[in-house]
XYZ file of C-alpha atoms in Angstrom:
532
model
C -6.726 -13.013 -46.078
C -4.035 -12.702 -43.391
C -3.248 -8.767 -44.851
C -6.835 -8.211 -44.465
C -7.246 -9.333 -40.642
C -4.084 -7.770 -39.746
C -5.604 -4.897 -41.103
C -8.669 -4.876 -39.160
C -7.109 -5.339 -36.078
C -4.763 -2.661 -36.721
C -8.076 -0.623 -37.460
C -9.695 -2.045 -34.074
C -6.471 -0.740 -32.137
C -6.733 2.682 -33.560
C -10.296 2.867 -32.326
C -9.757 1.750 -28.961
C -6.659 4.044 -28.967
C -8.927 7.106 -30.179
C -11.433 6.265 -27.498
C -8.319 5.562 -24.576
C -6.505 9.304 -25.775
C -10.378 10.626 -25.641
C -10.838 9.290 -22.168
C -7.424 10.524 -20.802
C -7.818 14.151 -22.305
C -11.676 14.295 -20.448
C -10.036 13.521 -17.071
C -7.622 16.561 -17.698
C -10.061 18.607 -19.356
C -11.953 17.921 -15.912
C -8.893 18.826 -13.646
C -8.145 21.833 -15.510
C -12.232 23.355 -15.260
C -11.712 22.518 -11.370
C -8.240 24.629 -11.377
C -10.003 27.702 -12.896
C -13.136 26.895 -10.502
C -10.223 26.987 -7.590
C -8.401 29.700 -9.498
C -11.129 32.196 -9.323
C -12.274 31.313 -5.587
C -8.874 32.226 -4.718
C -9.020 35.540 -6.026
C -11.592 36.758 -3.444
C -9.520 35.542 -0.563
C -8.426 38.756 1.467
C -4.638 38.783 3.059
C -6.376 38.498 6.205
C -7.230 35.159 5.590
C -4.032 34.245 3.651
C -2.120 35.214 6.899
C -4.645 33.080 8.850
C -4.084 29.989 6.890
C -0.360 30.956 7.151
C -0.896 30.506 11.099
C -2.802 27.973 10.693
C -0.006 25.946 8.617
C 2.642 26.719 11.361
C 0.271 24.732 13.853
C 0.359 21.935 11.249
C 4.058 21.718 10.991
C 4.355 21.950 14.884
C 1.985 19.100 15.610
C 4.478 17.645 12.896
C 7.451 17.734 14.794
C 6.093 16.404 18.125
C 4.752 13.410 16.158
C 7.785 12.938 13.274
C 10.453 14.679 14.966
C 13.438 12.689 13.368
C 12.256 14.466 10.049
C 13.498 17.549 11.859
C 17.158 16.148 13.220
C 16.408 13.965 16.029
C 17.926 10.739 16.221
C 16.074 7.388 14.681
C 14.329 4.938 16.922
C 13.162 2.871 13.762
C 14.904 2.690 10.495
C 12.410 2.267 7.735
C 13.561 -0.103 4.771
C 11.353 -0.820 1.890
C 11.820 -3.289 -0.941
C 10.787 -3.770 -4.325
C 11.420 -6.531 -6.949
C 12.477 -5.514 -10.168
C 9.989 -5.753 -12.769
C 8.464 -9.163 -10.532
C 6.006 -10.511 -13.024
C 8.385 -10.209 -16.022
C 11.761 -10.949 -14.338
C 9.669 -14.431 -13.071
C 8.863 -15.335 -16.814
C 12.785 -14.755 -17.552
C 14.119 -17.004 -14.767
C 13.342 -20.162 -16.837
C 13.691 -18.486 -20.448
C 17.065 -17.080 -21.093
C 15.979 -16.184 -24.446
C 13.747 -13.537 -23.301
C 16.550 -11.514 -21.765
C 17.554 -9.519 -24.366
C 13.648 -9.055 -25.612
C 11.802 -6.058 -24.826
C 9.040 -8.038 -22.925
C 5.643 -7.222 -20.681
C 3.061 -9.334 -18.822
C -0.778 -8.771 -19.761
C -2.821 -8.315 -22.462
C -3.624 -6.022 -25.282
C -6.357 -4.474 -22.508
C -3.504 -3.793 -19.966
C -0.212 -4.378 -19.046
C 0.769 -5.652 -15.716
C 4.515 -5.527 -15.804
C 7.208 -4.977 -18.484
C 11.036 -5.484 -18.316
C 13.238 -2.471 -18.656
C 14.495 -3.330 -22.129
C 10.444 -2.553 -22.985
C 11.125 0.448 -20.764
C 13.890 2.262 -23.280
C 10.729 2.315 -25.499
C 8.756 4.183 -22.761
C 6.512 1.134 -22.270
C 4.800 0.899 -18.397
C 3.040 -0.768 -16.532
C -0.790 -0.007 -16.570
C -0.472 1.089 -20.259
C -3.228 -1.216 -22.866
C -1.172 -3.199 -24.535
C -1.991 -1.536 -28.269
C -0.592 1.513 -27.524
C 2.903 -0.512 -25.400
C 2.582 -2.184 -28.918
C 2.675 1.533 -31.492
C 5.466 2.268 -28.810
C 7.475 -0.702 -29.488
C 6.272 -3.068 -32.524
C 8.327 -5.851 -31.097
C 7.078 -6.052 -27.864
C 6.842 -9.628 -26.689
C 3.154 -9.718 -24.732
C 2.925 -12.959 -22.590
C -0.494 -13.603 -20.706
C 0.031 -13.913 -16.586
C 1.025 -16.739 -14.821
C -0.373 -15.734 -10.990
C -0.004 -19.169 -9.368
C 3.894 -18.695 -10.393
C 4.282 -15.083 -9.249
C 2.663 -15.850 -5.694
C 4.854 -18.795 -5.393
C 8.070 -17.031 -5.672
C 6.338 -14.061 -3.990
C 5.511 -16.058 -0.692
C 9.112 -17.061 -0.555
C 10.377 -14.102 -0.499
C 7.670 -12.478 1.860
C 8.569 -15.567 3.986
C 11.980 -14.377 4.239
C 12.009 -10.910 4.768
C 9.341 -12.262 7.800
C 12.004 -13.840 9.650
C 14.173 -10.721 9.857
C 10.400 -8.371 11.009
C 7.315 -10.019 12.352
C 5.596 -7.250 12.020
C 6.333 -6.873 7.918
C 4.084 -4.654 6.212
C 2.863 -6.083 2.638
C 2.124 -3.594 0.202
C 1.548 -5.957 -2.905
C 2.922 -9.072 -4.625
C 5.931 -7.107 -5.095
C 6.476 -4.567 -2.310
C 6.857 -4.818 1.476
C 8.675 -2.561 4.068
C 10.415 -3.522 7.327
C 11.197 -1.423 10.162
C 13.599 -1.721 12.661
C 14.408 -0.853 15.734
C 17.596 -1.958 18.158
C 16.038 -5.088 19.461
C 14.794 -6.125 15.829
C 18.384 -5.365 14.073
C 20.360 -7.584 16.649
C 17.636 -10.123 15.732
C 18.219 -9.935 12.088
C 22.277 -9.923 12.908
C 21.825 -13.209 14.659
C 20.060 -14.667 11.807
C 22.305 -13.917 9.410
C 25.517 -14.946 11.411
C 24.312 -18.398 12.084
C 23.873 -18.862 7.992
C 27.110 -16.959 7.069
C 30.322 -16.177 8.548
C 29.135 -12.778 8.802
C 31.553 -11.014 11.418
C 34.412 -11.617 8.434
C 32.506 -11.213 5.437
C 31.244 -7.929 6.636
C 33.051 -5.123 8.394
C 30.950 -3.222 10.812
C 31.441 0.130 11.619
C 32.018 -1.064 15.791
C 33.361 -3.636 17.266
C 30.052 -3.985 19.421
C 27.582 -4.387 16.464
C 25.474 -1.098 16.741
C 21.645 -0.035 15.786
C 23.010 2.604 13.031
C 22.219 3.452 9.310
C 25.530 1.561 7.877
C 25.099 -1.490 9.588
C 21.544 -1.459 8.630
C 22.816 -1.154 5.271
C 25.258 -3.740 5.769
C 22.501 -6.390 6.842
C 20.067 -4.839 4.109
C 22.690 -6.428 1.557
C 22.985 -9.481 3.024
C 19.123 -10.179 2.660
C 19.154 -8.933 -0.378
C 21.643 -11.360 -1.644
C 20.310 -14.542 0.490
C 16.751 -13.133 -1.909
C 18.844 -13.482 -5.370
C 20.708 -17.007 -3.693
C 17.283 -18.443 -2.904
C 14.984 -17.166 -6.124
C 17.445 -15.755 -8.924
C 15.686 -12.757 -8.473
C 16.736 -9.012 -7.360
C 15.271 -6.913 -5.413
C 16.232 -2.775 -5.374
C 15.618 -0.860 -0.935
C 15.717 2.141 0.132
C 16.645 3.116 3.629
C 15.736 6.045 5.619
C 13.581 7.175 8.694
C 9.881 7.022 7.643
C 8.117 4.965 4.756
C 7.614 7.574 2.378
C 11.185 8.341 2.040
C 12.567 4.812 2.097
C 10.196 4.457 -0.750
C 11.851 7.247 -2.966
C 14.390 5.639 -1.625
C 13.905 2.375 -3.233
C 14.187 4.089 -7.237
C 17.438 5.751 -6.738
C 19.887 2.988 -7.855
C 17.391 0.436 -9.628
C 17.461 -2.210 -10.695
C 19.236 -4.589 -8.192
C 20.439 -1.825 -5.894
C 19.696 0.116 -2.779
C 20.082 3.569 -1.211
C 20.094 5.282 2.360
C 18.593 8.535 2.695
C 19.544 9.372 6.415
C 19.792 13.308 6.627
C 19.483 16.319 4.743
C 15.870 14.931 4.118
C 13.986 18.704 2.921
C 17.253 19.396 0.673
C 16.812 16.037 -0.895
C 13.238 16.652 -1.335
C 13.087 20.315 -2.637
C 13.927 19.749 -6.398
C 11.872 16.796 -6.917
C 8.715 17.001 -9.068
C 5.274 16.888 -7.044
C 4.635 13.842 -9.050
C 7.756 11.678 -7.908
C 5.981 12.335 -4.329
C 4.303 8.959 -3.593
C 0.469 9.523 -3.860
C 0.835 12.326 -6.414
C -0.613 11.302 -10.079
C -1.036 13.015 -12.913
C -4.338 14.458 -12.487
C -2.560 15.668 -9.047
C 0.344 17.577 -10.824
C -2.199 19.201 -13.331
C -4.309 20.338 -10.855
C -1.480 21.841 -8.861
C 0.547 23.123 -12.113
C -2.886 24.810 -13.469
C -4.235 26.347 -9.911
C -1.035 27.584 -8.298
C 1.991 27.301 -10.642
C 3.588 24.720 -8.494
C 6.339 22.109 -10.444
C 8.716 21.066 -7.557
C 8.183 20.169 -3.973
C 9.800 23.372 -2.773
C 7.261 25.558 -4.312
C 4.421 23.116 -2.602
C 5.836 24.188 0.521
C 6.100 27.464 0.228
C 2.517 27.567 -1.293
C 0.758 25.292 1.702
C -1.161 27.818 3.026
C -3.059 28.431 -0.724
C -3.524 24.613 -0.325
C -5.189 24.854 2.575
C -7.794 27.496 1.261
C -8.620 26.287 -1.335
C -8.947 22.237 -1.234
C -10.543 20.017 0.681
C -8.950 19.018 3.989
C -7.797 15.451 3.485
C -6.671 16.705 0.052
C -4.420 19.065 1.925
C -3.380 16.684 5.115
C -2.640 14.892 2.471
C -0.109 16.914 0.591
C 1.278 18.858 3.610
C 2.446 15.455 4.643
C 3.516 14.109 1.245
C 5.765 17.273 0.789
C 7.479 16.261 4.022
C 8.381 13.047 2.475
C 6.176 10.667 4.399
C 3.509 8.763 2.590
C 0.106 7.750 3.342
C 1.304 4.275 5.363
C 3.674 6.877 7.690
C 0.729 7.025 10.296
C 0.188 10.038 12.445
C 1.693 8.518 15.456
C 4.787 6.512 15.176
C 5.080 5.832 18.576
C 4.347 1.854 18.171
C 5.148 0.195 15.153
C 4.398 -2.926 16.973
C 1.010 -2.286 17.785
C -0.063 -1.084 14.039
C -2.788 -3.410 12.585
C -3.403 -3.642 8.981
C -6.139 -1.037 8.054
C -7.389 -3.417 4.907
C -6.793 -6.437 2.510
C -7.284 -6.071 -1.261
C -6.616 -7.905 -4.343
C -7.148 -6.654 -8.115
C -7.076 -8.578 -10.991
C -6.830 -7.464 -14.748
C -8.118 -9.865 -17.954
C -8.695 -9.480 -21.354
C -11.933 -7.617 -21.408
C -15.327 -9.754 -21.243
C -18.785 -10.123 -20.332
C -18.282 -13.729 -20.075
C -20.525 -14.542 -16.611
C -18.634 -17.957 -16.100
C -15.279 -16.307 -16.325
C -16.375 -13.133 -14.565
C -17.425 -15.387 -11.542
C -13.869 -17.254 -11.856
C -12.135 -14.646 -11.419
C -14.605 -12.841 -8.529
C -13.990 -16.503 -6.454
C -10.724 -16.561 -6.855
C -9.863 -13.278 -5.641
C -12.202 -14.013 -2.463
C -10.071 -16.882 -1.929
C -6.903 -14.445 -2.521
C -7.936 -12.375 0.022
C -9.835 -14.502 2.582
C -6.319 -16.398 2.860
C -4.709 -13.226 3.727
C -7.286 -12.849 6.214
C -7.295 -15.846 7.782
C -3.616 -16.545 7.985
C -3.589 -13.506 10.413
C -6.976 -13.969 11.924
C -8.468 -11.146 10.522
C -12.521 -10.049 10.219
C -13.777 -7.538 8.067
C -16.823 -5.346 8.549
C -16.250 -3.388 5.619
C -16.036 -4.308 1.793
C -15.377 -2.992 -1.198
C -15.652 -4.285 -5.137
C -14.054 -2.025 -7.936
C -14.851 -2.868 -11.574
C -13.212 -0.958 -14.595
C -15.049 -1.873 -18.287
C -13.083 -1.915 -21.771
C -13.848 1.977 -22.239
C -11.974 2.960 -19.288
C -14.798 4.119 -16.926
C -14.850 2.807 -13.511
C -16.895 2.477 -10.748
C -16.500 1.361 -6.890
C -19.705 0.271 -4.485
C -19.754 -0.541 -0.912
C -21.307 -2.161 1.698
C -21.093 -2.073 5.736
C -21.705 -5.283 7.289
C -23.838 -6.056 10.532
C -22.085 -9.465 11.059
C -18.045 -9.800 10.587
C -17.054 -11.659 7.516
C -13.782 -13.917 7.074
C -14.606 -16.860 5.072
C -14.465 -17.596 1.014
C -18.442 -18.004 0.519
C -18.613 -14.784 2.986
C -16.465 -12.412 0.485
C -18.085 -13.891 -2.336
C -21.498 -13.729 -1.573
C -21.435 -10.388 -0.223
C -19.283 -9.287 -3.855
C -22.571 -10.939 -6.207
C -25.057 -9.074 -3.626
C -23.097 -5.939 -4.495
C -23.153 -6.287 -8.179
C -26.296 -7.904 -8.468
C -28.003 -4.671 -6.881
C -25.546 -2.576 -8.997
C -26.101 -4.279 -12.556
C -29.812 -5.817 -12.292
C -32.856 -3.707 -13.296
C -34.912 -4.211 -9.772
C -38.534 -3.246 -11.864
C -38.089 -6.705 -13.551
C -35.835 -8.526 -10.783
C -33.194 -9.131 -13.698
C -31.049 -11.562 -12.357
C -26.773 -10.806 -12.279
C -25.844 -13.149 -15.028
C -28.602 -11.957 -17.370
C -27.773 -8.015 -16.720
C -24.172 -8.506 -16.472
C -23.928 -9.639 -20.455
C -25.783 -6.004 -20.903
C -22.683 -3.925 -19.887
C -19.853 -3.179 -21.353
C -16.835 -6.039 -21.138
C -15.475 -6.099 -17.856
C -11.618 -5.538 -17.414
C -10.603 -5.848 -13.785
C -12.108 -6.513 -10.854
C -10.951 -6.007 -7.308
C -11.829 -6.737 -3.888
C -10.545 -4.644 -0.829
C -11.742 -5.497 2.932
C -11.320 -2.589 5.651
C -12.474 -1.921 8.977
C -10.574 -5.055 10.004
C -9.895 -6.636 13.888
C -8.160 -9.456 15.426
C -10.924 -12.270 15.574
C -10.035 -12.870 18.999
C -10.573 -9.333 20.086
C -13.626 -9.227 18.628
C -14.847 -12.538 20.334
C -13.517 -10.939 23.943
C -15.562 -7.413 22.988
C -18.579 -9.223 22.282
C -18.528 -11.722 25.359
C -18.283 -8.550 27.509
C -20.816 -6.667 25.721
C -22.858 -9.225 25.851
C -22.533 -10.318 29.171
C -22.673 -6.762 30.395
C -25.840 -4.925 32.463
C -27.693 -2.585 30.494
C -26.844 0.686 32.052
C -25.658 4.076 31.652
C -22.435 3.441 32.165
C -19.832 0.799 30.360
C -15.734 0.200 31.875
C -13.193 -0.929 29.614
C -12.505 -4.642 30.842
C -8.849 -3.737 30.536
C -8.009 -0.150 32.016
C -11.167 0.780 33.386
C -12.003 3.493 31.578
C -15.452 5.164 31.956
C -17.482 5.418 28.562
C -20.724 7.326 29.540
C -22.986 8.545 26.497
C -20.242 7.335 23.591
C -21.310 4.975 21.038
C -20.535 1.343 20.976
C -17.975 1.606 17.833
C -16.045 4.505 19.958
C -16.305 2.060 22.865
C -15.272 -1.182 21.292
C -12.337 0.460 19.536
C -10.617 2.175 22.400
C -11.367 -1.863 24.358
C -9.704 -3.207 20.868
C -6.789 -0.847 20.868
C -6.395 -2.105 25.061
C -6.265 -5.620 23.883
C -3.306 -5.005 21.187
C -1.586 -3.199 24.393
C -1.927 -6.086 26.777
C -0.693 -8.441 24.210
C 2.732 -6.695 23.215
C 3.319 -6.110 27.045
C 3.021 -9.837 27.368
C 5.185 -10.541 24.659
C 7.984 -8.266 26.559
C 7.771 -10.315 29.377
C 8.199 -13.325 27.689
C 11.605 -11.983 26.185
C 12.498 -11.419 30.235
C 12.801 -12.995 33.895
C 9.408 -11.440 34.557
C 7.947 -14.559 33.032
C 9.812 -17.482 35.169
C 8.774 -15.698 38.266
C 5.050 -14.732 36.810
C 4.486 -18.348 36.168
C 4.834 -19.712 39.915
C 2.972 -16.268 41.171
C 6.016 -15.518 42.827
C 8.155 -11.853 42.854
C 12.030 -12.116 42.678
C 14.021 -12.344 45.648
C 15.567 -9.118 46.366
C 18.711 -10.201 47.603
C 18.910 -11.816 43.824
C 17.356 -8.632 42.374
């Protein structure tokens, strides 16, 4: 009996391996008709308009060094470091079981697997991969189910660490975050760590006067890092350099448990990577670039822009001009105020073994609007844009969205909005099917994510709207903070530039805070010159 259900489920693998190979080879098959499409286009381009585009491209990479010029030798105002646990979600289940160290080992299911260790790596198992095909890749791959309540625990301690050394820490995922630092935020981080170590003997820095420069950030990088393994027993791998992108391919160089600084030489370091180890650049990417223009390495994307920018759409090539400069697509076009930068959205995603189970559908659909409304409200965050993503068994996909007319923060606001979206999605309207009767219709249901954009401080939002509000109806509107005339512009134009204002006026008060400014400010009174 037992040979005989082993043997159908080794039957039901091969199908849903069959139908995951199928899948994968359609999405190429697609990439590679769109390459001959592109291909063919590009063979009734004249050389007058290949040495337009080549002009064009200049203008591109001239705009790039007014706005990232320390890619092109000037010195660093911010050092960029970005972290990344090692294998989180598996290294978590090890801390408590030894005898899973030496045990090829992933977190998931036999849909999908969320995280492996690297011993499962030497078989060439990854994360993302179904679990049946991690498990014809290594037979004894140990697959334990997720444990999220223990990976956001250990996760929010570390987060609330590397906080104390950048307020304004960027959080990429569970597992990733980058800081950036400048000369005011690196004496703050020194400070931190001397009062918990001795560390003017324990570390030997390259001045007497402790300097804002790549080895002392280094230096302070490895004491965090260790405080992270004292406090948690887990490791965590940087990388160091002068923009996120490259910090990032920073952050794989000596992994696990290690860290690298990329501070010069940047377009050397870059040239002989593949396209693909470029962050943003997949695998339909590199096929698409392979098959059209007979590009491998990020030297040939260079000297190949200008094809680029005939032939694909613009924010494709923005997109990869950039990339092959090593920035990535959280290295904004200005980085002129790092202080200033609000977080452009929120999202959570959330993999299962594959159902159609309503209850369990809506478990998991509330508990990611909890996920993310926390996130929102610890930060005081509304959303006016939202997002649900749902992938099914057979690997297809699909994303809806809707804009909303009122700002939404709150648990019942994420979630209501998410079972409007899929109920209009799923439900036949002829019959007004309702969402739990069409939903056990589809195909089983994988992972589901939520993402929030268009986000604003709440309390910028409540000062736009008591001035709009309060406002005469006329042709004219000021900014409340500068003054600025807005004439025939729309109200979003208008109530962004007052939002962006708003950030301004709060940073400049939270510089005079740090100074004398605010003992005289606070009795309306202007220093004594004789004192000045």
């Amino acid at each position: 009996m037992k040979e005989k259900l082993k043997t159908s489920q080794n039957e039901h693998n091969k199908d849903k391996l069959d139908y995951f190979d199928e899948n994968e080879e359609n999405k190429i098959i697609n990439v590679r008709k769109k390459a001959l499409n592109i291909k063919t286009k590009l063979e009734k381009i004249s050389s007058v308009e290949v040495e337009g585009a080549t002009q064009v491209v200049e203008k591109f990479e001239q705009k790039l060094r007014i706005e990232w010029p320390v890619l092109f030798g000037e010195n660093p105002k911010f050092i960029f470091v970005y972290v990344d646990l090692d294998s989180f979600y598996a290294s978590v289940e090890m801390l408590k079981n030894k005898s899973l160290h030496n045990v090829p080992l992933a977190v998931g299911g036999n849909a999908m697997i969320c995280a492996c260790n690297y011993k499962a790596r030497e078989y060439k198992v990854k994360a993302g991969m179904p679990g049946y095909i991690a498990k014809n890749l290594c037979p004894t791959l140990l697959i334990i189910k997720p444990n999220m309540e223990k990976y956001n625990y250990y996760s929010e301690i570390i987060m609330g660490i590397l906080s104390k050394y950048d307020k304004n820490l960027e959080m990429y995922g569970i597992d990733e975050a980058c800081l950036s630092f400048d000369k005011d935020s690196f004496n703050t981080a020194y400070n931190i760590l001397s009062k918990k170590t001795d560390l003017k003997k324990k570390i030997d820095f390259e001045n007497s006067c402790v300097l804002f420069t790549f080895e002392n950030i280094c230096k302070i990088v490895e004491e965090i890092r260790n405080c992270i393994f004292d406090t948690t027993g887990l490791t965590i791998s940087a990388g160091i350099s002068v923009c996120r992108g490259l910090a990032k391919l920073s952050s794989k160089v000596n992994k696990p448990n290690g860290q690298f600084c990329l501070k010069n030489n940047f377009q050397t370091y870059l040239n002989d990577l593949d396209v693909d180890e470029l962050n943003g650049i997949g695998k339909r990417t590199k096929e698409l670039l392979f098959r059209t223009f007979n590009l491998k390495k990020v030297k040939e994307l260079q000297e190949n822009i200008h094809l680029l920018y005939l032939s694909l759409k613009m924010k494709t090539f923005n997109m990869l001009f950039r990339l092959s400069y090593g920035l990535s697509i959280f290295d904004g076009l200005r980085p002129v105020s790092y202080t200033s930068l609000s977080k452009k959205s929120i999202n959570k995603e959330y993999s299962f073994k594959a159902t159609n189970d309503y209850i369990e559908i809506m478990n998991n659909i509330y508990n990611i609007s909890k996920y993310v409304s926390k996130k929102m409200q610890k930060n005081n965050y509304l959303s006016f844009l939202i997002s649900v993503k749902i992938k099914f068994s057979d690997f297809n996909s699909f994303t809806i969205q809707r804009q909303c007319k009122v700002p939404i923060k709150t648990i019942e606001d994420i979630f209501d909005t998410v079972i409007d979206l899929l109920t209009n999605h799923f439900s036949d309207k002829s019959i007004k099917q309702k969402l739990y009767e069409s939903i056990c219709n589809v195909n089983t249901i994988r992972l589901i994510g939520i993402k929030v954009s268009s986000l604003i401080k709440e309390m910028n939002f409540n000062l736009i709207q008591k001035y709009t509000n309060d406002m005469v109806i006329c042709s004219e509107r000021l900014c409340p903070i500068c003054n600025l005339g807005f004439f025939n512009e729309s109200n979003f134009i208008f109530e962004s530039h007052v939002n962006i204002c708003l950030d301004k006026q709060q940073t400049e008060k939270r510089n005079i805070n740090r100074t004398l400014l605010k003992f005289f400010k606070s009795r309306n009174t202007e220093p004594n010159e004789k004192y000045v």
